[in-house]
PDB file of C-alpha atoms in Angstrom:
ATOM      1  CA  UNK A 312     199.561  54.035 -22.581  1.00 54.00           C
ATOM      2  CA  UNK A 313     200.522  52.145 -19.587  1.00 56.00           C
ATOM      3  CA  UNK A 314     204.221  51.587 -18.648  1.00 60.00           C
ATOM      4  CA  UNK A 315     205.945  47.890 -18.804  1.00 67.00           C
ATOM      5  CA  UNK A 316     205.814  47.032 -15.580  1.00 67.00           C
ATOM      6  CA  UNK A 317     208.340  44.127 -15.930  1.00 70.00           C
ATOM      7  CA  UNK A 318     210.310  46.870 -16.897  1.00 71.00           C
ATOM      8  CA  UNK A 319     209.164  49.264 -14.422  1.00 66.00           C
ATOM      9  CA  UNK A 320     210.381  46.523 -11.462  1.00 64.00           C
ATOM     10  CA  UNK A 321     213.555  46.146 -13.312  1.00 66.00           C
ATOM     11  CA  UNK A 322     214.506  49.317 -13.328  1.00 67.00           C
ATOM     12  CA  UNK A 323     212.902  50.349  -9.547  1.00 66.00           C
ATOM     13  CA  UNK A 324     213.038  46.818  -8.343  1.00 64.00           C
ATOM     14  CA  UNK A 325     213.995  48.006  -4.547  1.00 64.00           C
ATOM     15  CA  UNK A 326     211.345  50.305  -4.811  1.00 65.00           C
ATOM     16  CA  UNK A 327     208.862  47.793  -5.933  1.00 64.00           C
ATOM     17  CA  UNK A 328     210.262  44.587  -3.769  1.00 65.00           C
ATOM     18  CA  UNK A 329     211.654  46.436  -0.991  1.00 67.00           C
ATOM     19  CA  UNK A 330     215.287  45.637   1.057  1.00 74.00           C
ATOM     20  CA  UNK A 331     215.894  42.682   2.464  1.00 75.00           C
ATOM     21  CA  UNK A 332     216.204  44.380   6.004  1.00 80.00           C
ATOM     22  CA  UNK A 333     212.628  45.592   5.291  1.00 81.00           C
ATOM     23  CA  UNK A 334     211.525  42.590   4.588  1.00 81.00           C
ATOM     24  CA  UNK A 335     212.700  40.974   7.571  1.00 86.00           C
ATOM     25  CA  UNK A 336     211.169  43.251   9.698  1.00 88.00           C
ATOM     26  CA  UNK A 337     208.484  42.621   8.088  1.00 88.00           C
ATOM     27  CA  UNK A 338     208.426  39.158   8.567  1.00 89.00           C
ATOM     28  CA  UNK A 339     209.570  39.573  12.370  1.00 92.00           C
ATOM     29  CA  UNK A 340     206.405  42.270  12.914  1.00 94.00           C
ATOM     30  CA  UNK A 341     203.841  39.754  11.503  1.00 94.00           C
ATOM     31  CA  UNK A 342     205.027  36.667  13.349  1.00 93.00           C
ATOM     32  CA  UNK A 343     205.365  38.300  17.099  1.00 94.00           C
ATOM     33  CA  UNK A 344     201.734  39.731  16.227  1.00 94.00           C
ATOM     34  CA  UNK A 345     200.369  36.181  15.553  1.00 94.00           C
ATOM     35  CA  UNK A 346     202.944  34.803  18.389  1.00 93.00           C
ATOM     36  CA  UNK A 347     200.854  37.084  20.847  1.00 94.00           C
ATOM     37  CA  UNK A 348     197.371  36.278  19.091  1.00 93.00           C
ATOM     38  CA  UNK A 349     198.197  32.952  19.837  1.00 92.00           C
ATOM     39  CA  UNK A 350     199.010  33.735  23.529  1.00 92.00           C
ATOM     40  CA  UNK A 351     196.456  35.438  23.912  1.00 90.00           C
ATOM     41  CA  UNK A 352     193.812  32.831  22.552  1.00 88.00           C
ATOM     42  CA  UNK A 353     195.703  30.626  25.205  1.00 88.00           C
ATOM     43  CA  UNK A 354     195.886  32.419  28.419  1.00 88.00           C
ATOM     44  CA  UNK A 355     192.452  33.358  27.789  1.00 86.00           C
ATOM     45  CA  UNK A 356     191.350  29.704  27.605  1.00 84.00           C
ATOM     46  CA  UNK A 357     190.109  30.223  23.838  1.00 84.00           C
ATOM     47  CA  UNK A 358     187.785  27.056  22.736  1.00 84.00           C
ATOM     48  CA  UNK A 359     185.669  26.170  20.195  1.00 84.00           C
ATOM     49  CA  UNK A 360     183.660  23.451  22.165  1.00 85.00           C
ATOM     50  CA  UNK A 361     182.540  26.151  24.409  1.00 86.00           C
ATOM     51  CA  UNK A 362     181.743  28.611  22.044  1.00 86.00           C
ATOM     52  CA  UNK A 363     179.450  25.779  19.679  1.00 86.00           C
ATOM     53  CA  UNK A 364     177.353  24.759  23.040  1.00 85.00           C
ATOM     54  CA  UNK A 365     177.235  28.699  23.404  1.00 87.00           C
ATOM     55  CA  UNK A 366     175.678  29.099  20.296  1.00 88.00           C
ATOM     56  CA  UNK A 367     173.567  26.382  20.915  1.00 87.00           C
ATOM     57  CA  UNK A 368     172.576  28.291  24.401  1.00 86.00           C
ATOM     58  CA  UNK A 369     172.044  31.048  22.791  1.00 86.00           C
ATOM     59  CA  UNK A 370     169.705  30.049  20.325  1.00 87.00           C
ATOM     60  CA  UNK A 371     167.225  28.465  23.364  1.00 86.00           C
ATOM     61  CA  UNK A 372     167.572  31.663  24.956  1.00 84.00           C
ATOM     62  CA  UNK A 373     166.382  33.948  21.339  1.00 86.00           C
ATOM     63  CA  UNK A 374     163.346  31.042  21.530  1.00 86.00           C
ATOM     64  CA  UNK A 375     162.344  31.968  24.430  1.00 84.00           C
ATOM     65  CA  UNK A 376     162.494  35.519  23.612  1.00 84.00           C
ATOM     66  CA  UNK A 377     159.636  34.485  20.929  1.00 84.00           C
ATOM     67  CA  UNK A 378     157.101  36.732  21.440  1.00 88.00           C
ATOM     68  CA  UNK A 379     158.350  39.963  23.639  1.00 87.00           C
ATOM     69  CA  UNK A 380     155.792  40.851  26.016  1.00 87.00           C
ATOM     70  CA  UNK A 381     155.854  43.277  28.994  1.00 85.00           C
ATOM     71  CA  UNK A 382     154.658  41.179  31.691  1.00 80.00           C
ATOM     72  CA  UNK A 383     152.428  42.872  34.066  1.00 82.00           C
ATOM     73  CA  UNK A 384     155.070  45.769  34.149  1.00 84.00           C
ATOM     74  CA  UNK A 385     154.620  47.763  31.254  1.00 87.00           C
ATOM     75  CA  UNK A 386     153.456  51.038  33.103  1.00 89.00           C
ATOM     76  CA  UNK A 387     156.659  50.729  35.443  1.00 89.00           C
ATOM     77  CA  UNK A 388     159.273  49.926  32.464  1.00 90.00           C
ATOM     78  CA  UNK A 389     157.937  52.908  30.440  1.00 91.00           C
ATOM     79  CA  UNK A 390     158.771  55.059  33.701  1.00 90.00           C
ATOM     80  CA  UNK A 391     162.105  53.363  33.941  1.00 90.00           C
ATOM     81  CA  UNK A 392     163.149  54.045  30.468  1.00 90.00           C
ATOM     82  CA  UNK A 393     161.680  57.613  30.469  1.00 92.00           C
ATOM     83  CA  UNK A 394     164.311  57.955  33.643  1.00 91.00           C
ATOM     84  CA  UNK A 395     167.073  56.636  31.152  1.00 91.00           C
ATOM     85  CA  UNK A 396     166.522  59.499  29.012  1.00 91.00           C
ATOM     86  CA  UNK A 397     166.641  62.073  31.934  1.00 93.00           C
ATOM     87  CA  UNK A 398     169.754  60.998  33.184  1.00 92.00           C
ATOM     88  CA  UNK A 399     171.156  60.894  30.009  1.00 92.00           C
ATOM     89  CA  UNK A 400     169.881  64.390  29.069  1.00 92.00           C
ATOM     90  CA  UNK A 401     171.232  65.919  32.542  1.00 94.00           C
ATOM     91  CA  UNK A 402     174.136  64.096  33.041  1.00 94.00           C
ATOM     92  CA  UNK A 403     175.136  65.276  28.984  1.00 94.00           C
ATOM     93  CA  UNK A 404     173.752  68.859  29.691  1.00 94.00           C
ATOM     94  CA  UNK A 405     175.533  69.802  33.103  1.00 95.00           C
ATOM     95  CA  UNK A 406     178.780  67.749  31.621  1.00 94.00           C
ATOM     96  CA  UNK A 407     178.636  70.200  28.141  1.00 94.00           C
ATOM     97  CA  UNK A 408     177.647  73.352  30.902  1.00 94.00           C
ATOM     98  CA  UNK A 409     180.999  72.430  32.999  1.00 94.00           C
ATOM     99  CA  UNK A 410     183.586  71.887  30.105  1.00 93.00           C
ATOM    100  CA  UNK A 411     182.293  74.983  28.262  1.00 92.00           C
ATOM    101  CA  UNK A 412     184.866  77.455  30.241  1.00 92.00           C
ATOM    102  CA  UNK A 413     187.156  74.335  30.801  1.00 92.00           C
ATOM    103  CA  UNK A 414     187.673  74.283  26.995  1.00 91.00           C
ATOM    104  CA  UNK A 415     188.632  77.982  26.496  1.00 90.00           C
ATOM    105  CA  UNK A 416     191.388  77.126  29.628  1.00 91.00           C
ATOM    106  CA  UNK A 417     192.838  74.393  27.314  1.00 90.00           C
ATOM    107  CA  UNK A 418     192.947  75.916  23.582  1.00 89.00           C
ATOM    108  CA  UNK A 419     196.263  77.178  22.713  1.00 87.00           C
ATOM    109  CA  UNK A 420     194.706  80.276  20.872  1.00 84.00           C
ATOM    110  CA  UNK A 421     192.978  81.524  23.731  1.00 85.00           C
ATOM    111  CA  UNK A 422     195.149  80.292  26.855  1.00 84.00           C
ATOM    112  CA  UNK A 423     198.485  81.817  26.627  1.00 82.00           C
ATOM    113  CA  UNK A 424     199.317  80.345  29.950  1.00 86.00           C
ATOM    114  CA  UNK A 425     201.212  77.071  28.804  1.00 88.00           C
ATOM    115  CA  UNK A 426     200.763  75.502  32.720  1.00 91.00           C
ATOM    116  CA  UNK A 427     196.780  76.309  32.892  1.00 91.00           C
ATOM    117  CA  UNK A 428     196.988  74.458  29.544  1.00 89.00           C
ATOM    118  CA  UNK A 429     198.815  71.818  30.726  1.00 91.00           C
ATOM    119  CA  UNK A 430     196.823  71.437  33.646  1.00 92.00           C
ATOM    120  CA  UNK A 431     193.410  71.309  32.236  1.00 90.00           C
ATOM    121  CA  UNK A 432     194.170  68.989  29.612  1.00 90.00           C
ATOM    122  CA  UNK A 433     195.410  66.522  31.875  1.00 90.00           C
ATOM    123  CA  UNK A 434     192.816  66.841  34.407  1.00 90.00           C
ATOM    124  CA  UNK A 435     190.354  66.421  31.037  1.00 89.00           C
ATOM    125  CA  UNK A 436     192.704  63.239  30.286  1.00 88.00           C
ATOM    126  CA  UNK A 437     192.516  61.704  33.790  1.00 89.00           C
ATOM    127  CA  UNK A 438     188.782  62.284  33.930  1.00 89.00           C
ATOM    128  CA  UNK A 439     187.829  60.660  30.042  1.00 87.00           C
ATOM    129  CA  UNK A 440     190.077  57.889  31.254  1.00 88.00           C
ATOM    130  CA  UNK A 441     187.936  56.366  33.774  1.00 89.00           C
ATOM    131  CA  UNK A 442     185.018  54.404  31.832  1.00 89.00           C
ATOM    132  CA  UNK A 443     181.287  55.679  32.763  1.00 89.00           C
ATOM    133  CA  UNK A 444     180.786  52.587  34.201  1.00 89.00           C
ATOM    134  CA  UNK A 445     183.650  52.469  36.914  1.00 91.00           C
ATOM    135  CA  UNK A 446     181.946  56.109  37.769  1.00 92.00           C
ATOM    136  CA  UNK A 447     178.826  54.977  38.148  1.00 91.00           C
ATOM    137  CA  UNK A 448     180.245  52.375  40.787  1.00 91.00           C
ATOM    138  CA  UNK A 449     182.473  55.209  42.583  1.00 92.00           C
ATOM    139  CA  UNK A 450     179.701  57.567  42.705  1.00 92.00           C
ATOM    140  CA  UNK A 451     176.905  54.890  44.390  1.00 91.00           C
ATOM    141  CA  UNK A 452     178.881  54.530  46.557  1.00 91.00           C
ATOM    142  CA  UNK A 453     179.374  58.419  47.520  1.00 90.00           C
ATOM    143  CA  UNK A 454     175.588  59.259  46.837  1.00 90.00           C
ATOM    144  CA  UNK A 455     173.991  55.992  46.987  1.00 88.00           C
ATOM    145  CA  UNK A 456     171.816  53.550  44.630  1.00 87.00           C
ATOM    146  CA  UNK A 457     169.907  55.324  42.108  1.00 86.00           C
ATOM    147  CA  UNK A 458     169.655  57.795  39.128  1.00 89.00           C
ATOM    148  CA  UNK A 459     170.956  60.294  41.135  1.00 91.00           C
ATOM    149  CA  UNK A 460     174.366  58.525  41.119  1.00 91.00           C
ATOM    150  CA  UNK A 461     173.760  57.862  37.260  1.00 91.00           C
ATOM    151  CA  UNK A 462     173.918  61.250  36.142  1.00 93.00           C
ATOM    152  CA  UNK A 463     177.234  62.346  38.021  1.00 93.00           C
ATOM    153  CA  UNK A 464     178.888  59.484  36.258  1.00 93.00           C
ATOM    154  CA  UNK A 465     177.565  60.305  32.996  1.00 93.00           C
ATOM    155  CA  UNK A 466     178.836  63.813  33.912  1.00 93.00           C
ATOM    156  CA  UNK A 467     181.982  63.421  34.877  1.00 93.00           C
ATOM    157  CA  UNK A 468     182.903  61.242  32.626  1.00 90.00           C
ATOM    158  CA  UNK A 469     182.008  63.479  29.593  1.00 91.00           C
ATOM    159  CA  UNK A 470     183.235  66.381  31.434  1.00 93.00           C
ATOM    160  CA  UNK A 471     186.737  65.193  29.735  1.00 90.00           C
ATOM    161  CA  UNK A 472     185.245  64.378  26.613  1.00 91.00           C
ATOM    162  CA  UNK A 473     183.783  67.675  26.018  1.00 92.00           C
ATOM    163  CA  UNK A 474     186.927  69.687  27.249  1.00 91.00           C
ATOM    164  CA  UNK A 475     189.363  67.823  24.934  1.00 90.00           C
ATOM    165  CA  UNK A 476     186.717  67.848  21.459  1.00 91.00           C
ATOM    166  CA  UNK A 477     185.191  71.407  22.719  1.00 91.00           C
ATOM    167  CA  UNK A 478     189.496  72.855  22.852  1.00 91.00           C
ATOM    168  CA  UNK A 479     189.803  70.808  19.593  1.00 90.00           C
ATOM    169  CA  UNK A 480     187.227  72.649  17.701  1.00 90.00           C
ATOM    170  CA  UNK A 481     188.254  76.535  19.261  1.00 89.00           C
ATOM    171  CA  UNK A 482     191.894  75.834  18.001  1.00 88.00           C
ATOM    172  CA  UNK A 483     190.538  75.122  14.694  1.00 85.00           C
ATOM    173  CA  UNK A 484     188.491  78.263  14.397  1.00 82.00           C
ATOM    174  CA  UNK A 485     189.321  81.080  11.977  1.00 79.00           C
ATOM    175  CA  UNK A 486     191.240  83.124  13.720  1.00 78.00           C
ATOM    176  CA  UNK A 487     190.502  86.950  11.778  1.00 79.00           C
ATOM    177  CA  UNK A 488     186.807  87.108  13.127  1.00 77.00           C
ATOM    178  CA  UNK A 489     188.742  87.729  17.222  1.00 77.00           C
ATOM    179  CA  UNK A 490     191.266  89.555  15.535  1.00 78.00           C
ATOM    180  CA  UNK A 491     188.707  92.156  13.812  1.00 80.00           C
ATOM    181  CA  UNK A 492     187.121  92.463  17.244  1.00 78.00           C
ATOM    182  CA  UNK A 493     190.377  93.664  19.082  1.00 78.00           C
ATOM    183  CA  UNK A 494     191.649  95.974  16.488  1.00 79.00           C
ATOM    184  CA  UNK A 495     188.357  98.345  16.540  1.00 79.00           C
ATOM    185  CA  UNK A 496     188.895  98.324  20.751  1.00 76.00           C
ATOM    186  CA  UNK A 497     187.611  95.098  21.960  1.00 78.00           C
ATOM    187  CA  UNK A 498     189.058  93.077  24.904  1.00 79.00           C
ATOM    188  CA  UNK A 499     190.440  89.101  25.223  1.00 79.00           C
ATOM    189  CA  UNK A 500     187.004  88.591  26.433  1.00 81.00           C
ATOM    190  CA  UNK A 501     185.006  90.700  23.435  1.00 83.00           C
ATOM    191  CA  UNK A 502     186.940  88.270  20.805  1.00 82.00           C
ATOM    192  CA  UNK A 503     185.903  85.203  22.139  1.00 82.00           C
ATOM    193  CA  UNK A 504     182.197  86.221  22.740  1.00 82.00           C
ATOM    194  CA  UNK A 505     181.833  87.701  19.312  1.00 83.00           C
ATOM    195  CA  UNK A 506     184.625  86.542  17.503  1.00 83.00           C
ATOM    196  CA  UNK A 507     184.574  82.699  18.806  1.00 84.00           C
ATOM    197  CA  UNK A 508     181.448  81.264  20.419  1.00 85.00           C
ATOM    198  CA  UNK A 509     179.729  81.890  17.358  1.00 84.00           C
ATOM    199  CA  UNK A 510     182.028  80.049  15.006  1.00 84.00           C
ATOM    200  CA  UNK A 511     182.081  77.282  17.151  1.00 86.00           C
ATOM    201  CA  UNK A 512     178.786  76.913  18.790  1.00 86.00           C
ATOM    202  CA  UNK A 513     176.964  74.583  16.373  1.00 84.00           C
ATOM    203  CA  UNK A 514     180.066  72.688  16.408  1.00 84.00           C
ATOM    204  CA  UNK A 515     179.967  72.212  19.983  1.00 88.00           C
ATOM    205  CA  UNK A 516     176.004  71.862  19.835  1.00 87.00           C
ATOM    206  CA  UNK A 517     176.510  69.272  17.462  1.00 84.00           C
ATOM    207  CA  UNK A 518     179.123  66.930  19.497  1.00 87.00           C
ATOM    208  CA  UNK A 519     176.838  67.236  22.363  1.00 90.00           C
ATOM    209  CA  UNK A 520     173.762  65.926  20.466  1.00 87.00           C
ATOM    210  CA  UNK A 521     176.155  63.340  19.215  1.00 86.00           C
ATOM    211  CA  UNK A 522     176.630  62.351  23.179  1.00 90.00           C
ATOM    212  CA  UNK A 523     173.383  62.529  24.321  1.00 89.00           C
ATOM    213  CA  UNK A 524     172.328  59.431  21.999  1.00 84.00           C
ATOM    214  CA  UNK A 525     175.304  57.651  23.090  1.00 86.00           C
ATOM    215  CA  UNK A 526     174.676  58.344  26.848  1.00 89.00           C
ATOM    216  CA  UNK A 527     171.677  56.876  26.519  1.00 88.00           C
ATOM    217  CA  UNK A 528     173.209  53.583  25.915  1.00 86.00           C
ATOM    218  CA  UNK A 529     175.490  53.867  28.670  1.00 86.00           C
ATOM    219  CA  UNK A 530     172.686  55.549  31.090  1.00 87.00           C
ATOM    220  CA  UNK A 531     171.045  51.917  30.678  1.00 86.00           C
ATOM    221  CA  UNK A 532     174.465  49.742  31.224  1.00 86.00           C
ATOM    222  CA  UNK A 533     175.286  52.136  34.273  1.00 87.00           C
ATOM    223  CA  UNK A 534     171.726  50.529  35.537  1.00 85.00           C
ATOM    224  CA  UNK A 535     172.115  47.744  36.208  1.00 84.00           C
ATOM    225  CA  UNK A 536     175.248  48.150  38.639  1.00 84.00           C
ATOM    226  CA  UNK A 537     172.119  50.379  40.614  1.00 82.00           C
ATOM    227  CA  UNK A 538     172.186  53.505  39.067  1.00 80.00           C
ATOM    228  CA  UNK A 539     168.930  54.140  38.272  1.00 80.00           C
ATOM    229  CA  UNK A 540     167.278  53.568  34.913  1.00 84.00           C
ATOM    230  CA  UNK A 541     165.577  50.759  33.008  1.00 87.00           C
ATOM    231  CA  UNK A 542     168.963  48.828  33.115  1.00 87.00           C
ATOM    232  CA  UNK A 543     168.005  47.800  36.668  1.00 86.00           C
ATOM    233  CA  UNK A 544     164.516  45.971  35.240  1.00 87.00           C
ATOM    234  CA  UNK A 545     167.146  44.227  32.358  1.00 88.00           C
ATOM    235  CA  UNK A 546     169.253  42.886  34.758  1.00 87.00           C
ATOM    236  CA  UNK A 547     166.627  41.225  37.470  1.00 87.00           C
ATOM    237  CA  UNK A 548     164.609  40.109  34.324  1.00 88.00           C
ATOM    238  CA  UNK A 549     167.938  38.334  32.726  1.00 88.00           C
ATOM    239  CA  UNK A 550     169.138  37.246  36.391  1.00 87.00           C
ATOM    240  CA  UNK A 551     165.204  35.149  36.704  1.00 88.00           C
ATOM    241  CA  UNK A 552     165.172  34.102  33.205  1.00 86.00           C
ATOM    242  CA  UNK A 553     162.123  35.734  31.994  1.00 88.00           C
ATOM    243  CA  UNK A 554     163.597  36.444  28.235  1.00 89.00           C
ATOM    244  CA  UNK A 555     160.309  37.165  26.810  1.00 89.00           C
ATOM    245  CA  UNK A 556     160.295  40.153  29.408  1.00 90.00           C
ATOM    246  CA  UNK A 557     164.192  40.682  28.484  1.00 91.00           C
ATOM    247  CA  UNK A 558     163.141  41.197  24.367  1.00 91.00           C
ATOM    248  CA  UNK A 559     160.362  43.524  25.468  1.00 92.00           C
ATOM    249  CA  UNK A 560     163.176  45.562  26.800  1.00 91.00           C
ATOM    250  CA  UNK A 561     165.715  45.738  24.924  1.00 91.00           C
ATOM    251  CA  UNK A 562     163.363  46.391  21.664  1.00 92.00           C
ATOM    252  CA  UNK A 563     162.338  49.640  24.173  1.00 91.00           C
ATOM    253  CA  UNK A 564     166.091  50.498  24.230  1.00 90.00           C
ATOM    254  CA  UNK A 565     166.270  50.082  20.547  1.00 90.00           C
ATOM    255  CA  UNK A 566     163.064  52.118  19.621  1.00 91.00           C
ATOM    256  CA  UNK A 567     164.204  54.798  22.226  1.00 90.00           C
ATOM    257  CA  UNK A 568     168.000  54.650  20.820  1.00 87.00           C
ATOM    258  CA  UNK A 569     166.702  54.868  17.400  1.00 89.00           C
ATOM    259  CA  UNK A 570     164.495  57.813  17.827  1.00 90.00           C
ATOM    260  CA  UNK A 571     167.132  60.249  20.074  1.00 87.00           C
ATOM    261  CA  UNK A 572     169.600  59.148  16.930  1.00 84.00           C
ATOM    262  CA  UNK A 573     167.128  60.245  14.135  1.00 86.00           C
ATOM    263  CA  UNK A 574     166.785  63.701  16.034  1.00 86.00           C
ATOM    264  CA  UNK A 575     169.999  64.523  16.554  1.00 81.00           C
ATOM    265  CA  UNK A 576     171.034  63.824  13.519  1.00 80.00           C
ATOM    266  CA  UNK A 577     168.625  65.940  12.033  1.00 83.00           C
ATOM    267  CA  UNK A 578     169.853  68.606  14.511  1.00 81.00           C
ATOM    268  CA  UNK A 579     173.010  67.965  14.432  1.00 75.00           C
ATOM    269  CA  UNK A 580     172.582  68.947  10.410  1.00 78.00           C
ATOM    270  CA  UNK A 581     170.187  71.772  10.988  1.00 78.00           C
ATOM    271  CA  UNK A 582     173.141  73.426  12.911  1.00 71.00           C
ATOM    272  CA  UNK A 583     176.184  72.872  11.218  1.00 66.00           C
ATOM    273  CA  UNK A 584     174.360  72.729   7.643  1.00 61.00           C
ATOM    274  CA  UNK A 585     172.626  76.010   8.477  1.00 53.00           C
ATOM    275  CA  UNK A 586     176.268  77.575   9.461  1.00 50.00           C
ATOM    276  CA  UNK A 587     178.541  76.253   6.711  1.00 48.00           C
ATOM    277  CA  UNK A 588     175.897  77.879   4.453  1.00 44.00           C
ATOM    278  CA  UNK A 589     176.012  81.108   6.185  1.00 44.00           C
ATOM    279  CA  UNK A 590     179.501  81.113   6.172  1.00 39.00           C
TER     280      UNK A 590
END
């Protein structure tokens, strides 16, 4: 049932082996990557001692984690965590409310201007380049310390998120829905209100859900540089050494995490499950 395959490489043996150019190239590819692991494990002063009496570190520091306990803080880190969520919820929602229009501005199939195109996407670009974190620092400093500052760097920096997943998903629409709308009289703007938004609004619904749970993660790193948020408690407890204070935490974040991620999943099903069925 099976061919020979002694036969098989006989008869396609450069298929099977490959040139000896290929090979070489090969050969050359794999040895400059492990010539620049190497390098790199170098210039980054790599070592193994450190990293066993790390281990060893890190192993007091889980025992003193042994048992998690709030302190006499447990009213104020409930209040800071509850202002995690908020600026991850506004800084998502204004973000998703901002790149909404920008998206339409980028999509090939409903920009015919190829320089507004071109524009937008690389404003998106230069925006979802910049980590939330370096915003977070730029914006304290314009605004000042606190979650204020948090949730215009979560929103910028998912401003250029949305725009480039939110043109992603128009371009990818059917296109006869807008098409049925402007041959019985409707405009540009009739086709993508009836013909558009509601092909792709779970879709868009759904990537935003998707971002909310992550910005929740990043609303608590962005904390500790000052901008509001639980992260702020995490730091001062880590910088004083009270770990037991430190577990209590970051079991909050976890529960918290957990919990946004089990309902937007759910959501985030509801929506596009509920479509694709319609559909």
């Amino acid at each position: 049932m099976f061919p020979d395959q002694s036969a098989v490489k006989v008869r396609h043996g450069a298929l099977v082996i490959g040139s000896r150019r290929e090979r070489w190239i090969t050969l050359a590819v794999v040895l400059a990557m492990a010539g620049v692991a190497l390098l790199a494990l170098v210039r980054l002063e790599f070592s193994f001692a450190r990293l066993g009496s790390g281990i060893v570190q890190l192993g007091t520091f889980l025992g003193m984690m042994v048992p998690p306990t709030p302190g006499t803080q447990l009213w104020m880190l409930l209040k800071a965590l509850a202002e995690t969520v908020a600026i991850a919820f506004l800084g998502t929602l204004l973000a998703a409310i901002i790149a909404f229009p920008l998206s339409f501005l980028a999509a090939r199939n409903t920009m015919a201007s190829r320089i507004v195109r071109f524009f937008t996407r690389r404003f998106s670009d230069s925006i979802r380049g910049v980590d939330t974190l370096i915003w977070a620092l730029i914006w304290i400093n314009v605004v000042g310390l606190g979650p204020f500052a948090g949730v215009l760097a979560i929103m910028t920096s998912d401003i250029g998120s949305f725009s480039k997943l939110y043109s992603e998903a128009i371009e990818g629409i059917d296109r006869r829905a807008g098409e049925g709308v402007i041959s019985t009289g409707g405009s540009r703007l009739h086709a993508i209100r009836f013909g558009i938004v509601p092909q792709v609004m779970p879709v868009l619904i759904s990537q935003t859900l998707y971002y909310f749970e992550s910005n929740t993660r990043s609303a608590t790193i962005i904390g500790i540089v000052g901008a509001g948020g639980i992260g702020l408690y995490l730091a001062e407890t880590i910088r004083t050494y009270e770990w037991d204070q430190v577990a209590f935490i970051i079991l909050m974040i976890l529960a918290t995490v957990a919990v946004i991620d089990h309902v937007s999943s759910r959501l985030r099903l509801a929506l596009v499950g509920t479509r694709t069925g319609k559909l």
